PDB file of C-alpha atoms in Angstrom:
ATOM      1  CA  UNK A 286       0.000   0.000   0.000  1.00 46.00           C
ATOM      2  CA  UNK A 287       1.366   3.355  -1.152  1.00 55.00           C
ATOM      3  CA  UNK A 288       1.445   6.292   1.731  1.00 65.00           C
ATOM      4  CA  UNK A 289      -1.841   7.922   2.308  1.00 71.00           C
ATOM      5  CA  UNK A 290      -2.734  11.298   0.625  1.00 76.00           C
ATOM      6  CA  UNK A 291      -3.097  13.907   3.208  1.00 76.00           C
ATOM      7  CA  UNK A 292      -6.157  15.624   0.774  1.00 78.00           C
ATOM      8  CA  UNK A 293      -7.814  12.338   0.363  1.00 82.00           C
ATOM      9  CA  UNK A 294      -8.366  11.751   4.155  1.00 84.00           C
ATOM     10  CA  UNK A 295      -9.694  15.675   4.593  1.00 83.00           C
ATOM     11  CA  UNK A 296     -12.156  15.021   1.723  1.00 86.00           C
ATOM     12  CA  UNK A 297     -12.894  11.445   3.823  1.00 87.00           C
ATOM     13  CA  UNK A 298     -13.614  13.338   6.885  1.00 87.00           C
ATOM     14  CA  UNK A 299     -15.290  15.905   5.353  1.00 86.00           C
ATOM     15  CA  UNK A 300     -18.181  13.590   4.285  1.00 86.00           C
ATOM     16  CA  UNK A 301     -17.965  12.042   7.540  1.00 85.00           C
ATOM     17  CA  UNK A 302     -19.144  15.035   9.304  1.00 83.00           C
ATOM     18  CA  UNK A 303     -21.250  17.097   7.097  1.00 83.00           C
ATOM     19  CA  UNK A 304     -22.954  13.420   6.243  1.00 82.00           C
ATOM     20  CA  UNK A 305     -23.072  13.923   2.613  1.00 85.00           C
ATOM     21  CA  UNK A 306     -21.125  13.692  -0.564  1.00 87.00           C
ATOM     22  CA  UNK A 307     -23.079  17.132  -1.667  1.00 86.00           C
ATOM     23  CA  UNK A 308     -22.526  18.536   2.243  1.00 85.00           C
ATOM     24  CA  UNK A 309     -19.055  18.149   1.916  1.00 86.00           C
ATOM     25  CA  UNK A 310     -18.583  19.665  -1.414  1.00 87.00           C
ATOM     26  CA  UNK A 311     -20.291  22.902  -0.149  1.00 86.00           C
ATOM     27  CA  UNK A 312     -18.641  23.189   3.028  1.00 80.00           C
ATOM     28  CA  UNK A 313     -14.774  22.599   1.244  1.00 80.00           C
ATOM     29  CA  UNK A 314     -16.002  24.703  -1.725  1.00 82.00           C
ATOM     30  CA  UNK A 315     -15.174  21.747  -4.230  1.00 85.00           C
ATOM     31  CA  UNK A 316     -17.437  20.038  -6.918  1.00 87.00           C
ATOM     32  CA  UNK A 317     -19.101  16.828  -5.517  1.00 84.00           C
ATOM     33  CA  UNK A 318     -17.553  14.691  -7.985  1.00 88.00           C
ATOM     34  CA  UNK A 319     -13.993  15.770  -6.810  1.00 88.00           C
ATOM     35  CA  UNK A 320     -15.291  14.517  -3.023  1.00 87.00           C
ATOM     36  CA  UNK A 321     -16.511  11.410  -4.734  1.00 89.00           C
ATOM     37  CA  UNK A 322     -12.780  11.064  -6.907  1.00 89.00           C
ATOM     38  CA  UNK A 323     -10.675  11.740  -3.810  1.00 88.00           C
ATOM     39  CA  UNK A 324     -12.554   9.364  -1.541  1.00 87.00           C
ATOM     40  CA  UNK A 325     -12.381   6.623  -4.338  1.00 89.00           C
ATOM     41  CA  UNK A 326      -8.770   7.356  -4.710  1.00 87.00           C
ATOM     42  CA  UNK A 327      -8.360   6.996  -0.784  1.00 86.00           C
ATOM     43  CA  UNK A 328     -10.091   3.672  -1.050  1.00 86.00           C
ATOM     44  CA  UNK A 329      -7.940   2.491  -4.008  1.00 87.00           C
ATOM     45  CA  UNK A 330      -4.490   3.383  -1.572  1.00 86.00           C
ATOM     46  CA  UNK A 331      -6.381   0.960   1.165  1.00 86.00           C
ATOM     47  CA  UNK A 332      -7.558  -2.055  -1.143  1.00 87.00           C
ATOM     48  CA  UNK A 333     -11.031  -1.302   1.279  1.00 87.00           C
ATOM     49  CA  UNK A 334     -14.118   0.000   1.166  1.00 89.00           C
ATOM     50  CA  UNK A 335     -14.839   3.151   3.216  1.00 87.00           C
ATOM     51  CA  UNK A 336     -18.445   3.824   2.232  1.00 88.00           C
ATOM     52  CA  UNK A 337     -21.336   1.741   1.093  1.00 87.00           C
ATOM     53  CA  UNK A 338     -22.990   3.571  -1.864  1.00 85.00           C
ATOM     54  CA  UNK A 339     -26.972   3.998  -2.453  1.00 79.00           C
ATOM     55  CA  UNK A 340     -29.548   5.699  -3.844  1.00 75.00           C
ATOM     56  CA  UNK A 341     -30.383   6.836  -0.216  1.00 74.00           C
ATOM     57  CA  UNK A 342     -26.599   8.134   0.739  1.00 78.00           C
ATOM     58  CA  UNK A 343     -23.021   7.332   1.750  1.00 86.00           C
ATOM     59  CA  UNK A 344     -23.079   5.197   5.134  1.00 86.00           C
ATOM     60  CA  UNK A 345     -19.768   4.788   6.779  1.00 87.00           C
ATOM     61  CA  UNK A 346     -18.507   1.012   6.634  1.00 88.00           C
ATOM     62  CA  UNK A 347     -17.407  -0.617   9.711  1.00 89.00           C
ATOM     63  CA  UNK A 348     -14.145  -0.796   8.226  1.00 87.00           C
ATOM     64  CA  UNK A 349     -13.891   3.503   8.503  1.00 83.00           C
ATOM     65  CA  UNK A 350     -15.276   3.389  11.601  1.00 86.00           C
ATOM     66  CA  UNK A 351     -12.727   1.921  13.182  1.00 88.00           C
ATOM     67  CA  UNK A 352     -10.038   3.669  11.762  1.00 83.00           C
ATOM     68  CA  UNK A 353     -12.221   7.088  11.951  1.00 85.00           C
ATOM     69  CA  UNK A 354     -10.069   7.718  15.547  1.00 87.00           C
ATOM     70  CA  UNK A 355      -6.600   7.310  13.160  1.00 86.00           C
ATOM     71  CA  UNK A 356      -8.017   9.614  10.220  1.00 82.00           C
ATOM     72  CA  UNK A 357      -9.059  12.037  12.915  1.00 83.00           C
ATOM     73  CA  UNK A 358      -5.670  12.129  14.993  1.00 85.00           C
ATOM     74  CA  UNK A 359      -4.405  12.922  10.849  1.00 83.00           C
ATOM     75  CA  UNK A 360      -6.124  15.476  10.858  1.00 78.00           C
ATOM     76  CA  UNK A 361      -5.220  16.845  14.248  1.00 78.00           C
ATOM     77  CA  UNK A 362      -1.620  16.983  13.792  1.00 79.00           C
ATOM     78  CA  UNK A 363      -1.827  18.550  10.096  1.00 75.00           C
ATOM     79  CA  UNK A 364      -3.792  21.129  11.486  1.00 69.00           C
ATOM     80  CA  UNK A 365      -1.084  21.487  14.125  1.00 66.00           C
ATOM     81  CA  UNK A 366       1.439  22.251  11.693  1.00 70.00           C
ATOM     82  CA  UNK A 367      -0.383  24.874  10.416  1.00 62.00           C
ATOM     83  CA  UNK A 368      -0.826  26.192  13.300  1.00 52.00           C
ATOM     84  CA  UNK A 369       2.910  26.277  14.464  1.00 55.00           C
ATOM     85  CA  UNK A 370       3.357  27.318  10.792  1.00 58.00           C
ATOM     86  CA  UNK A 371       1.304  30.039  10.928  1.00 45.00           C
ATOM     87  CA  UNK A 372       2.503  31.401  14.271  1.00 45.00           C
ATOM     88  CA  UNK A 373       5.860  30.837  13.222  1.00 53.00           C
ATOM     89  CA  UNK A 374       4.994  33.565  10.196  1.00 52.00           C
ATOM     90  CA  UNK A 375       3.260  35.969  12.410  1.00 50.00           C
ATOM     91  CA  UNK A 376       6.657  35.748  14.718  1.00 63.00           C
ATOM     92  CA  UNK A 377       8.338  37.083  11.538  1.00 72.00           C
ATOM     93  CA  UNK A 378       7.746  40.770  11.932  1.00 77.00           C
ATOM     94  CA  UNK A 379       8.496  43.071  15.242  1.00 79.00           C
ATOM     95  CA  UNK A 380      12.167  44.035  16.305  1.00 82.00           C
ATOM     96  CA  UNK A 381      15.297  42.508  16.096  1.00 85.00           C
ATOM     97  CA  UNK A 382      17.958  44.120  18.579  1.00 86.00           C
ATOM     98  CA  UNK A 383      21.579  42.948  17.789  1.00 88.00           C
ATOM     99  CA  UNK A 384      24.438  44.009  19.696  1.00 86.00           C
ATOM    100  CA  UNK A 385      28.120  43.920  18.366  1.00 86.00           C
ATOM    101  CA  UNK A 386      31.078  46.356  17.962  1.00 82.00           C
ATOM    102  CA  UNK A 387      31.230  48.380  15.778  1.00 81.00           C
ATOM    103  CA  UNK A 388      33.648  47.083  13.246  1.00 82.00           C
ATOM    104  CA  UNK A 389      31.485  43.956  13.126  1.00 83.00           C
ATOM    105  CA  UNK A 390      28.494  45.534  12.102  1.00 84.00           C
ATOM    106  CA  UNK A 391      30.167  47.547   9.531  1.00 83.00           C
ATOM    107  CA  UNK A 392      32.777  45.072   8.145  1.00 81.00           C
ATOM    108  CA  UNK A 393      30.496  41.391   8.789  1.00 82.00           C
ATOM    109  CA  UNK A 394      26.942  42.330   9.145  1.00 85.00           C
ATOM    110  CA  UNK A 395      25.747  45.353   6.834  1.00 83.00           C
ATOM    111  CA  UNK A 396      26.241  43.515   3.367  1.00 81.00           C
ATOM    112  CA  UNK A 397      23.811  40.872   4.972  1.00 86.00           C
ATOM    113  CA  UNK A 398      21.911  42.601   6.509  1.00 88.00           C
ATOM    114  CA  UNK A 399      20.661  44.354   3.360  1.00 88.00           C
ATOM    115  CA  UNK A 400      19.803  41.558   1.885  1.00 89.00           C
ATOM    116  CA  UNK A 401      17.818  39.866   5.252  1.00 90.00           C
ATOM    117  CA  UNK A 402      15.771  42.834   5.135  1.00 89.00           C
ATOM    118  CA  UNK A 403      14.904  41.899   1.495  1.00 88.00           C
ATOM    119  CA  UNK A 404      13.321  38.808   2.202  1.00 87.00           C
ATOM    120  CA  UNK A 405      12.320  39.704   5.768  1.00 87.00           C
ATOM    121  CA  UNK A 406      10.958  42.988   5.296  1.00 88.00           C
ATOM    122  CA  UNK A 407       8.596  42.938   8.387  1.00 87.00           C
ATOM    123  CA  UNK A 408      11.561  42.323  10.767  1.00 87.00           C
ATOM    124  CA  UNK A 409      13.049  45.457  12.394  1.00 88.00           C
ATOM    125  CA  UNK A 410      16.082  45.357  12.817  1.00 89.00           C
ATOM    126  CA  UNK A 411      18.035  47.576  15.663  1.00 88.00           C
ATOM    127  CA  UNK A 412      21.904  47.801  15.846  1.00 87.00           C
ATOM    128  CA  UNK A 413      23.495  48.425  18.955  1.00 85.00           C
ATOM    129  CA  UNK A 414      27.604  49.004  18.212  1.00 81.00           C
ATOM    130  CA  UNK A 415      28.832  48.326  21.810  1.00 73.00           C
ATOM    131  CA  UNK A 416      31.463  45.838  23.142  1.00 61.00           C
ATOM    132  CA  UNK A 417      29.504  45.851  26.622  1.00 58.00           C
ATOM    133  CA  UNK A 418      28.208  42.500  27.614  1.00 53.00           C
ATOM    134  CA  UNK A 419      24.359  43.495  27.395  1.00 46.00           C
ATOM    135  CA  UNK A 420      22.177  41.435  29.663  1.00 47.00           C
ATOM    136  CA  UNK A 421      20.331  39.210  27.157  1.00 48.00           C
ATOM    137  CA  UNK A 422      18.322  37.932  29.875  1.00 44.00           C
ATOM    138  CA  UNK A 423      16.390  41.323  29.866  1.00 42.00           C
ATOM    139  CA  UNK A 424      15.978  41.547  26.121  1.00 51.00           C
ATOM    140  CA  UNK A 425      18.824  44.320  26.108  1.00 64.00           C
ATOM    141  CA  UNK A 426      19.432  42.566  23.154  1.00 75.00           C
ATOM    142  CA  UNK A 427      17.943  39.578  21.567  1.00 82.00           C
ATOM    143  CA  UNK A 428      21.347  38.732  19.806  1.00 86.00           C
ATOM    144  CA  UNK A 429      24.744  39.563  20.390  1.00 86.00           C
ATOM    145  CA  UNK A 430      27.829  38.863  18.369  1.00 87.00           C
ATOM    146  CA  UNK A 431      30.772  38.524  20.415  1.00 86.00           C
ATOM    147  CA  UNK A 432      34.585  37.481  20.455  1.00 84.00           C
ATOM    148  CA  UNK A 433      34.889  35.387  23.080  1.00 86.00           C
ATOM    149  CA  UNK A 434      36.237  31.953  24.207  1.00 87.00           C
ATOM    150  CA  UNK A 435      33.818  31.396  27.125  1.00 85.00           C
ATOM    151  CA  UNK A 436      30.469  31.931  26.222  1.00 82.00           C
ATOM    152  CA  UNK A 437      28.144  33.134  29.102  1.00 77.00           C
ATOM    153  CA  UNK A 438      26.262  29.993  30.751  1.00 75.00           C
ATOM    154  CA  UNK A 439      22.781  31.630  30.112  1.00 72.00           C
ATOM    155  CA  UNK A 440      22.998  32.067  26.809  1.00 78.00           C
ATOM    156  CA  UNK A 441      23.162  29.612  23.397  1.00 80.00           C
ATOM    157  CA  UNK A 442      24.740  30.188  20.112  1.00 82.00           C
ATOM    158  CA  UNK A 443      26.823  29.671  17.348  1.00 84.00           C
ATOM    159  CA  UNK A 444      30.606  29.629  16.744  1.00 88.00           C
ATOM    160  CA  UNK A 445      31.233  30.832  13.131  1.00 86.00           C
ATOM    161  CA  UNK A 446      34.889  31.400  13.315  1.00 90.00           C
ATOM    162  CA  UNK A 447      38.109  31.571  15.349  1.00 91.00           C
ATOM    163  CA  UNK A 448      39.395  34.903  14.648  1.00 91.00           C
ATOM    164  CA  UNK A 449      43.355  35.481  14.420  1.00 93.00           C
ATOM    165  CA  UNK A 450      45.343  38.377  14.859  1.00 94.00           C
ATOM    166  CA  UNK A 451      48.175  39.457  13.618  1.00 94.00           C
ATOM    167  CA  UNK A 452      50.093  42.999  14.064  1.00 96.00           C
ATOM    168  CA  UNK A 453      50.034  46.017  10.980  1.00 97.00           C
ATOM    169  CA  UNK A 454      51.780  48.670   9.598  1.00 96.00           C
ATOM    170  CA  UNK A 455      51.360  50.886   6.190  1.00 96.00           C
ATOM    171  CA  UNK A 456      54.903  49.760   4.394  1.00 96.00           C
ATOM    172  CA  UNK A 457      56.343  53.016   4.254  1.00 95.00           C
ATOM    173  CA  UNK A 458      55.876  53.170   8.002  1.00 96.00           C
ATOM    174  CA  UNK A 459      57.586  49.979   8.498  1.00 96.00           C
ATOM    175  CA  UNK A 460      60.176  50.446   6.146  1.00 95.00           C
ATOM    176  CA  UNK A 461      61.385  53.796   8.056  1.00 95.00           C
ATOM    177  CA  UNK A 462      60.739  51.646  10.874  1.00 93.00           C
ATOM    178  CA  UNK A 463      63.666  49.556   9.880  1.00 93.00           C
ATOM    179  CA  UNK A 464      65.817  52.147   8.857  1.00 93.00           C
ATOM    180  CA  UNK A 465      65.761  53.502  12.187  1.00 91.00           C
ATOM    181  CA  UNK A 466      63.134  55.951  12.386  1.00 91.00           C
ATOM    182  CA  UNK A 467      62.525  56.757  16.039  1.00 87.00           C
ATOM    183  CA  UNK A 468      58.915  58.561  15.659  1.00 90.00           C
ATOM    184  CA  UNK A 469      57.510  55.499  14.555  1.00 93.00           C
ATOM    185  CA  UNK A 470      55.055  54.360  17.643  1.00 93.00           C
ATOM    186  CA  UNK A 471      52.542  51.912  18.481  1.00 95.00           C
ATOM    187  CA  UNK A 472      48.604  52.289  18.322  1.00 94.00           C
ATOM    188  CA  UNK A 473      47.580  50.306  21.120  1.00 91.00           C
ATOM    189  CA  UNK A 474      43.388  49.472  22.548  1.00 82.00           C
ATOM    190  CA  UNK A 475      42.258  52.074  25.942  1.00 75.00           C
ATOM    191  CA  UNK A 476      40.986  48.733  27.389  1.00 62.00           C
ATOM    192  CA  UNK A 477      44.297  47.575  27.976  1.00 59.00           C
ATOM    193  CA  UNK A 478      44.678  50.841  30.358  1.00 59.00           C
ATOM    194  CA  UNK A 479      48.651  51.774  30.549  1.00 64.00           C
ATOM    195  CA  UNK A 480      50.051  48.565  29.959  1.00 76.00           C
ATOM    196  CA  UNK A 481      51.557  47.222  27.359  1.00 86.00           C
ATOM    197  CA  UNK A 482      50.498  45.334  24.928  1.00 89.00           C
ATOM    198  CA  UNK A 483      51.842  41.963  24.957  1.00 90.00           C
ATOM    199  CA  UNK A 484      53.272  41.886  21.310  1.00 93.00           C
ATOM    200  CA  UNK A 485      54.636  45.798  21.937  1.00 93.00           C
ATOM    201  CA  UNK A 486      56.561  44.164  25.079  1.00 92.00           C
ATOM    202  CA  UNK A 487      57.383  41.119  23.941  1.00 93.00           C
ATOM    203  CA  UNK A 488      58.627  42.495  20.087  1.00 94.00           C
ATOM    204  CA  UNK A 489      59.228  46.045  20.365  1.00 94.00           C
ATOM    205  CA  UNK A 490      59.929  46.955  23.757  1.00 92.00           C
ATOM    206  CA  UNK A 491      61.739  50.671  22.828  1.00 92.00           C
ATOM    207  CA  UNK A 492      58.477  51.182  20.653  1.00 94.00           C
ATOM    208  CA  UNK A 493      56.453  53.904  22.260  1.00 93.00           C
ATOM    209  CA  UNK A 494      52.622  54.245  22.335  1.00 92.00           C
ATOM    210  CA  UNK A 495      51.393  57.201  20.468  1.00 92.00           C
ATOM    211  CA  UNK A 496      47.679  56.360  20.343  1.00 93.00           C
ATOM    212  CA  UNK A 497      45.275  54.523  22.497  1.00 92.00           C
ATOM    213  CA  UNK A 498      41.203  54.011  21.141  1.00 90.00           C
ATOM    214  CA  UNK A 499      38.392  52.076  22.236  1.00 85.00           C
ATOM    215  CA  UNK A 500      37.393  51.704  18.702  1.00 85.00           C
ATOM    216  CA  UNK A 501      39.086  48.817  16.525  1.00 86.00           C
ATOM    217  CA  UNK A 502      37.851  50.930  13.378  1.00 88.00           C
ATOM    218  CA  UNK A 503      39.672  53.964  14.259  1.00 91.00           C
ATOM    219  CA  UNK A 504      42.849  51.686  15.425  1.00 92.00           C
ATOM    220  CA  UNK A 505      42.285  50.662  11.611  1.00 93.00           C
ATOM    221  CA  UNK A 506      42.383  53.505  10.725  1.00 94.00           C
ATOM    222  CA  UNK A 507      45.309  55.001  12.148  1.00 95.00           C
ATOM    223  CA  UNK A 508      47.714  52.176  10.901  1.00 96.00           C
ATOM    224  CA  UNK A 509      46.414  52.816   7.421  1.00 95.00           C
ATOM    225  CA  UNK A 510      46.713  56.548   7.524  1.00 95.00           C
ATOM    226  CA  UNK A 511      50.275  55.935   8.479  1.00 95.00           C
ATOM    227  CA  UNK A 512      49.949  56.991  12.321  1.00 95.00           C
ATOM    228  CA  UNK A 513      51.641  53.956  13.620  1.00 94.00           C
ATOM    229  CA  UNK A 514      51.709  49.975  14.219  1.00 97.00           C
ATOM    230  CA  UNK A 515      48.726  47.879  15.983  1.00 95.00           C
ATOM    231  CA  UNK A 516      47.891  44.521  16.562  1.00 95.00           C
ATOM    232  CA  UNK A 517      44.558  43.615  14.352  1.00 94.00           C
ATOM    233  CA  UNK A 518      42.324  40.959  13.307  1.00 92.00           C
ATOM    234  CA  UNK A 519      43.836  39.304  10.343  1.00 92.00           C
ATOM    235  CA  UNK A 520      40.635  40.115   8.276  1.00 89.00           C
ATOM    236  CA  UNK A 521      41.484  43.915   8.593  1.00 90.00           C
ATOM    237  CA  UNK A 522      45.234  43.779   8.353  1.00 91.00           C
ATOM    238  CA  UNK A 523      45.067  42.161   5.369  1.00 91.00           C
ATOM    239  CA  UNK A 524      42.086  43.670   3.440  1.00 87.00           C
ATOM    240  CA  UNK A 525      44.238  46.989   2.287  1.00 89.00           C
ATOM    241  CA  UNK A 526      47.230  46.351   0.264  1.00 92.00           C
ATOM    242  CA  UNK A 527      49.028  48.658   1.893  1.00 94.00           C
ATOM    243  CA  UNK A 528      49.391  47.431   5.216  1.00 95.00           C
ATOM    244  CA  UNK A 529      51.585  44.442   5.784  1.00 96.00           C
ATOM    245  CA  UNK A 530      51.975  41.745   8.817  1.00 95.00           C
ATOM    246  CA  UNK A 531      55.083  42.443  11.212  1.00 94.00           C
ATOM    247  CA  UNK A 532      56.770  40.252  12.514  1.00 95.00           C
ATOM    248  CA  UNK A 533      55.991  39.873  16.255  1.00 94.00           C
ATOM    249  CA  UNK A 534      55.659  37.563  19.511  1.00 94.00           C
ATOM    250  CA  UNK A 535      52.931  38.075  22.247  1.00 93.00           C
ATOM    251  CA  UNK A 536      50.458  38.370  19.622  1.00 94.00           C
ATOM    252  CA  UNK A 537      46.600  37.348  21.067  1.00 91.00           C
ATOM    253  CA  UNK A 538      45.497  34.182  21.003  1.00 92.00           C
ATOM    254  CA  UNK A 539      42.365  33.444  18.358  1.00 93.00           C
ATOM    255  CA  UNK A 540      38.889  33.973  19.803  1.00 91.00           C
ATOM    256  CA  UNK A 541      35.763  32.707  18.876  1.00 91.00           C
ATOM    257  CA  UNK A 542      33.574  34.616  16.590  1.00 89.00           C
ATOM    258  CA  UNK A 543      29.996  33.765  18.093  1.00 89.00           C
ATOM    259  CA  UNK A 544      26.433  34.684  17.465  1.00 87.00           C
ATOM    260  CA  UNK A 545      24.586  34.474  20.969  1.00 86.00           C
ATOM    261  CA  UNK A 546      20.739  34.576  22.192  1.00 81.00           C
ATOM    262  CA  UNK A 547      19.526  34.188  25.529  1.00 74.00           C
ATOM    263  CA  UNK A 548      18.571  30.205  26.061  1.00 72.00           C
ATOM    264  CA  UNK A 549      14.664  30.711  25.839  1.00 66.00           C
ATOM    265  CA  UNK A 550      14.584  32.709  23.063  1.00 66.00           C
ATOM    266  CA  UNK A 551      16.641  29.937  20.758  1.00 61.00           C
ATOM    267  CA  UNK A 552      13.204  28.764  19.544  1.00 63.00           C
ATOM    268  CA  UNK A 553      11.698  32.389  18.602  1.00 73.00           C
ATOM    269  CA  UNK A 554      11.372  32.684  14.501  1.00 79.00           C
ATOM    270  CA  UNK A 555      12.883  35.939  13.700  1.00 81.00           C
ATOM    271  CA  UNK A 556      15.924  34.793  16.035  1.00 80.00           C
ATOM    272  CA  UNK A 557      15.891  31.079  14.327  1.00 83.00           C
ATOM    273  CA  UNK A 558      15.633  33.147  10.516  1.00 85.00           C
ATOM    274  CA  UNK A 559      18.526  35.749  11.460  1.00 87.00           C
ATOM    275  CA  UNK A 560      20.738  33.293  13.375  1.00 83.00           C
ATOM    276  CA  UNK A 561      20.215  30.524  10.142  1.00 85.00           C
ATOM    277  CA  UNK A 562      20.816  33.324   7.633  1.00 88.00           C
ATOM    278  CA  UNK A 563      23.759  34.566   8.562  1.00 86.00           C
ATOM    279  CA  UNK A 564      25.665  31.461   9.494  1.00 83.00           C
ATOM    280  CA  UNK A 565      24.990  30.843   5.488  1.00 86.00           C
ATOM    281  CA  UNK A 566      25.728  34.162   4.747  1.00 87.00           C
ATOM    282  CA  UNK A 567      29.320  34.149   6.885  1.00 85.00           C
ATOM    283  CA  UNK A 568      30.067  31.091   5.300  1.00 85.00           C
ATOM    284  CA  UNK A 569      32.343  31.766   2.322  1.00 85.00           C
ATOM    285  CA  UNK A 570      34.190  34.305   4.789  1.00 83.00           C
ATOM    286  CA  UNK A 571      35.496  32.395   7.674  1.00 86.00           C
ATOM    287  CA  UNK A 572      38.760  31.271   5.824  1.00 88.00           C
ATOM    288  CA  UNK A 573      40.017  35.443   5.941  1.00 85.00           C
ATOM    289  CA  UNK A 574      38.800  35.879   9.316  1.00 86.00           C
ATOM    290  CA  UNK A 575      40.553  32.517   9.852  1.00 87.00           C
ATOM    291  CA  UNK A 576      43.708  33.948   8.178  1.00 85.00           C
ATOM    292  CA  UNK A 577      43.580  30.711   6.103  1.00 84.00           C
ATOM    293  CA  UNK A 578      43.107  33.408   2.497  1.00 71.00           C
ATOM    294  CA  UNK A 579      44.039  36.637   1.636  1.00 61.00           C
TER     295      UNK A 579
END
């Protein structure tokens, strides 16, 4: 026997209840003779009569009554997937607050996110640049992407990368550098407060700090302006041709490039679309934030 048709046991039921060939028709908006062809198709899949035929009506056989309980429970759970499908659409509109720094939004996220907002246009979406660690327990955020090798316990997510690091300079500045030029300096993060980087102490120890930021993107940009040297992700150092990688110990370790949503919203639609979208959309760039391309 060949699995059951899904339309053929709603037509089925249909007669069941409205008691009638002609009842059914009119209450699934059909002509009566595509009732009658489903139901005689449904039979055909069972090798068993369903209904006895007569001039006076369709009666039930004892054969569907006793599997009326199985055609019902059918029909139970397919209208339970519309359901969830149906509140899974309405779940597709409303807000979407992400959290990430700065350099992440503009660098990672904004090319995808134009096209998410394409084929989700009723999502929307809010973007928080901030390297805080926003409370997604109180909707702060509803997802955060963060560099980090120990996610918080509350929270679930994805790993999409391990991001390496390497330290920059323009080539000019690092070919005076060689030649002995003493105003040559480092560019170095304000979250490391007055100490010194590790590569910076381990590497270039005489080097002095000209710059501090809190912002990776103006680091950036201050080793590509010519300003100094700075440790960066790989991804950046590498994306301008003219910065090159010095050569340097006490570089950081890799971190993990994560996407993260409080654990009991893992399940909500718009989070389950966004999170699913961009680990597609990431995809074909984790080997340069990898270091493993140019």
């Amino acid at each position: 026997m060949h699995g059951l048709n899904w339309n053929d046991v709603h037509y089925c039921l249909a007669v069941i209840r409205e008691g009638s060939v002609t009842g059914a028709a009119k209450h699934l908006g059909v002509n009566h003779t595509t009732v009658s062809r489903r139901i005689s198709a449904l039979e055909k899949r069972l090798n068993a009569p369903l209904f006895d035929r007569s001039t006076s009506g369709w009666l039930v056989t004892p054969l569907g009554e006793s599997i009326l309980p199985n055609l019902e429970q059918m029909a139970e759970a397919a209208q339970a997937i519309e359901r969830g499908v149906y509140a899974d659409r309405q779940e597709l509109s409303g807000t979407l607050r992400i959290t990430a720094v700065d350099v992440c939004i503009q660098r990672i996220l904004l090319p995808g996110l134009k096209d998410f907002a394409e084929q989700y246009p009723n999502i929307d979406v809010e973007l928080l640049a901030s390297g805080e660690s926003l409370d997604l327990s109180v909707h702060a955020a509803d997802i955060a992407f963060r560099n980090t090798n120990n996610p918080p316990p509350d929270v679930v997510g994805t790993k999409f990368a391990d991001l390496h690091y390497g330290v920059y300079a323009r080539r000019d500045v690092w070919a005076a550098y060689q030649q002995g030029d003493d105003n040559v300096g480092a560019v170095s993060w304000m979250l490391d407060g007055n100490a010194r980087p590790g590569w910076l102490q381990q590497s270039y120890p005489s080097m002095p700090v000209r710059y501090r930021s809190n912002s990776l993107n103006v680091v950036y940009d201050l080793v590509q302006q010519g300003h100094g040297i700075a440790e960066l992700p790989c991804s950046m150092g590498n994306s301008h041709p003219e910065l090159v990688a010095v050569p340097a110990k006490g570089v950081s370790e890799p971190t993990g490039f994560w996407l993260l949503s409080h654990i009991d919203l893992r399940t909500t639609a718009r989070i389950r679309i966004f999170r699913d979208f961009m680990l597609e959309y990431i995809q074909p760039f984790v080997a340069r934030l990898e270091n493993r391309s140019p």
